[in-house]
């Protein structure tokens, strides 16, 4: 299957700082990528849809000014958690549909801990 | 009503048995159906996808789709302890690339 990478895999930061997470499609181009958040023992929650060349689409209840998304190229989307707080600690996962299909492949995830 | 529903489990089966995981969806126009496996602390990985009514087999896994009943299932034959994970059902309602995910069924295979 297609390969999606994320960086970093784990990050610990102080409250009030910003954290950038990168999502890359390594062997295909993705005009759309998805960002999810998952709290322990809970299901995936879609946060936003990242669109190459245009603004991201955010799900209801997700603050677009806090979770900044930039889809800079056909292989890279970034999620920046601004002014992070302990309640933002979670597992952030991106996914991308492989070109020509609707099959989504997930990145390995980024575990964010805000102290 | 949730778009995709799964029995959260936990489902326990003995090693070597068949595990049956079920999923129903609400959007009758949905065209694509996916099963993902998620180990604790890891991201989901694709197991299978199915588009047409009937069965689709891949090794020990069989996906079954019944669009009339809006039902999709995953059978795991000869279950192994390494199959212990949460299984996510995902549906593409054909309104774009966005998926709707079920909450997942936790499976434990007992040695």
XYZ file of C-alpha atoms in Angstrom:
226
model
C 0.000 0.000 0.000
C 0.837 3.649 -0.173
C 3.142 5.192 2.408
C 2.345 8.209 4.538
C 4.857 9.534 7.031
C 4.494 11.877 9.975
C 7.050 13.841 11.889
C 7.677 13.996 14.749
C 6.379 10.727 16.134
C 6.351 12.087 19.643
C 6.633 15.576 21.075
C 6.538 16.994 24.553
C 6.156 20.718 24.966
C 5.368 23.327 27.548
C 1.981 24.935 27.808
C 1.705 28.010 25.606
C 4.131 26.894 22.933
C 3.296 25.960 19.353
C 3.949 22.581 17.803
C 4.134 21.756 14.104
C 3.357 18.278 12.810
C 4.213 17.264 9.255
C 2.390 14.726 7.144
C 3.945 13.524 3.895
C 2.755 11.184 1.201
C 5.956 9.449 0.150
C 5.058 7.618 -3.027
C 1.991 9.411 -4.325
C 0.536 12.867 -4.590
C -2.345 13.908 -2.398
C -4.435 16.974 -3.127
C -6.402 16.186 -0.003
C -5.213 15.023 3.389
C -7.126 14.512 6.589
C -6.183 15.275 10.160
C -7.601 13.239 13.023
C -7.260 13.349 16.758
C -7.680 10.380 19.042
C -7.874 10.468 22.805
C -7.055 7.308 24.797
C -9.598 4.530 24.318
C -11.737 6.742 22.100
C -12.471 6.644 18.413
C -10.890 8.708 15.679
C -12.226 12.220 15.431
C -11.847 14.074 12.155
C -10.514 17.546 12.792
C -10.104 18.989 9.325
C -9.618 18.335 5.662
C -6.454 19.791 4.196
C -6.683 20.926 0.592
C -3.650 21.651 -1.559
C -3.759 25.216 -2.780
C -6.785 26.288 -0.786
C -8.021 26.697 2.753
C -8.592 23.750 4.997
C -12.095 22.696 5.923
C -12.597 22.327 9.651
C -15.105 20.131 11.421
C -17.618 21.691 13.731
C -16.117 22.536 17.085
C -12.504 22.602 15.882
C -10.899 26.026 16.258
C -9.241 26.951 12.988
C -7.132 29.650 14.633
C -5.753 27.152 17.087
C -5.134 24.304 14.674
C -3.464 25.855 11.653
C -3.291 23.711 8.558
C -1.113 24.370 5.544
C -1.100 22.105 2.511
C 2.007 23.502 0.899
C 2.500 20.936 -1.835
C 0.994 17.793 -3.281
C 2.964 15.695 -0.805
C 3.017 17.762 2.377
C 0.447 19.001 4.849
C 1.289 20.537 8.206
C -0.774 20.923 11.343
C 0.349 23.542 13.837
C -1.129 23.456 17.303
C -0.810 27.034 18.515
C -0.586 27.988 22.172
C -0.878 24.377 23.191
C -2.490 23.483 26.493
C -2.595 20.199 28.427
C -6.059 19.444 27.050
C -4.523 19.378 23.550
C -2.467 16.344 24.545
C -3.597 13.614 22.202
C -2.627 11.307 19.350
C -2.741 13.211 16.057
C -2.983 11.171 12.889
C -3.061 12.219 9.265
C -4.327 10.262 6.309
C -4.283 10.660 2.565
C -6.285 9.012 -0.200
C -4.076 7.423 -2.805
C -4.420 9.130 -6.141
C -7.021 7.638 -8.437
C -8.618 5.711 -5.590
C -10.488 6.618 -2.441
C -8.469 4.311 -0.242
C -7.056 6.240 2.691
C -3.683 5.456 4.137
C -2.740 6.657 7.576
C 0.479 8.096 8.853
C 1.991 6.524 11.973
C 0.684 9.307 14.179
C 2.178 11.940 16.450
C 1.743 11.717 20.179
C 1.599 15.203 21.663
C 2.041 15.778 25.365
C 1.613 19.308 26.674
C 2.973 19.875 30.159
C -28.252 8.282 14.051
C -24.556 7.719 13.527
C -23.405 7.230 9.962
C -21.466 4.070 10.791
C -22.199 1.807 13.731
C -20.178 -1.000 15.176
C -20.546 -3.119 18.270
C -17.813 -1.802 20.533
C -17.246 -5.203 22.091
C -15.044 -6.393 23.547
C -15.229 -9.507 21.445
C -13.242 -12.482 22.666
C -12.565 -15.596 20.634
C -10.245 -18.534 21.246
C -7.196 -18.962 19.069
C -8.043 -20.748 15.844
C -11.694 -19.700 15.875
C -13.484 -17.411 13.436
C -13.958 -13.834 14.570
C -16.930 -12.001 13.080
C -17.034 -8.226 13.118
C -20.086 -6.315 11.997
C -20.846 -2.826 10.784
C -23.947 -1.013 9.583
C -24.138 2.295 7.784
C -26.874 4.818 7.207
C -26.127 6.384 3.820
C -27.649 4.081 1.229
C -25.655 5.762 -1.519
C -22.312 4.714 -0.044
C -20.071 2.967 -2.519
C -16.811 2.092 -0.783
C -16.241 0.196 2.427
C -13.050 -0.365 4.333
C -11.763 -2.297 7.297
C -8.818 -1.013 9.299
C -6.971 -2.601 12.184
C -5.589 -0.459 14.976
C -3.237 -1.789 17.593
C -3.104 0.047 20.894
C -1.021 3.192 20.578
C -0.658 2.849 16.816
C -2.429 4.366 13.840
C -4.956 2.423 11.754
C -3.697 0.160 9.001
C -5.772 -0.920 6.036
C -6.862 -4.550 5.972
C -9.340 -4.662 3.113
C -11.722 -2.682 1.008
C -14.847 -3.849 -0.769
C -17.035 -2.151 -3.334
C -19.413 -4.851 -4.598
C -22.057 -6.936 -2.930
C -20.871 -10.342 -1.838
C -17.683 -11.674 -0.382
C -14.078 -10.667 -0.909
C -11.335 -12.848 0.463
C -7.731 -11.982 1.238
C -5.830 -14.632 3.118
C -7.502 -15.231 6.472
C -9.744 -12.203 6.026
C -13.110 -12.089 4.274
C -15.132 -8.930 3.851
C -18.841 -9.274 3.187
C -21.046 -6.526 1.818
C -24.821 -6.367 1.601
C -25.885 -2.993 0.278
C -29.600 -3.788 0.493
C -29.231 -4.344 4.235
C -26.565 -1.622 4.564
C -24.317 -4.072 6.291
C -20.647 -4.908 5.977
C -18.743 -7.484 7.964
C -15.242 -8.826 8.407
C -14.491 -12.464 9.132
C -11.117 -13.498 10.453
C -10.442 -17.203 10.105
C -7.956 -19.106 12.231
C -7.722 -16.163 14.619
C -4.323 -15.553 16.149
C -3.361 -13.662 19.301
C -1.657 -11.145 17.009
C -5.095 -10.309 15.604
C -6.017 -8.777 18.967
C -6.704 -5.139 18.143
C -9.490 -2.669 17.484
C -11.108 -3.030 14.084
C -12.508 0.073 12.446
C -15.166 0.042 9.770
C -15.046 2.991 7.379
C -17.502 4.079 4.717
C -17.064 6.524 1.879
C -20.494 8.081 1.263
C -19.297 9.133 -2.184
C -19.496 12.837 -1.440
C -15.760 13.246 -1.624
C -12.812 11.513 -0.075
C -13.967 11.944 3.503
C -14.641 8.719 5.337
C -17.065 8.027 8.119
C -15.548 5.756 10.735
C -17.265 3.537 13.217
C -16.126 3.642 16.819
C -14.368 0.310 16.410
C -14.742 -3.185 17.803
C -12.137 -4.433 20.243
C -11.113 -8.018 19.511
C -9.156 -10.241 21.864
C -7.927 -13.607 20.678
C -7.279 -15.867 23.642
C -4.347 -18.290 23.290
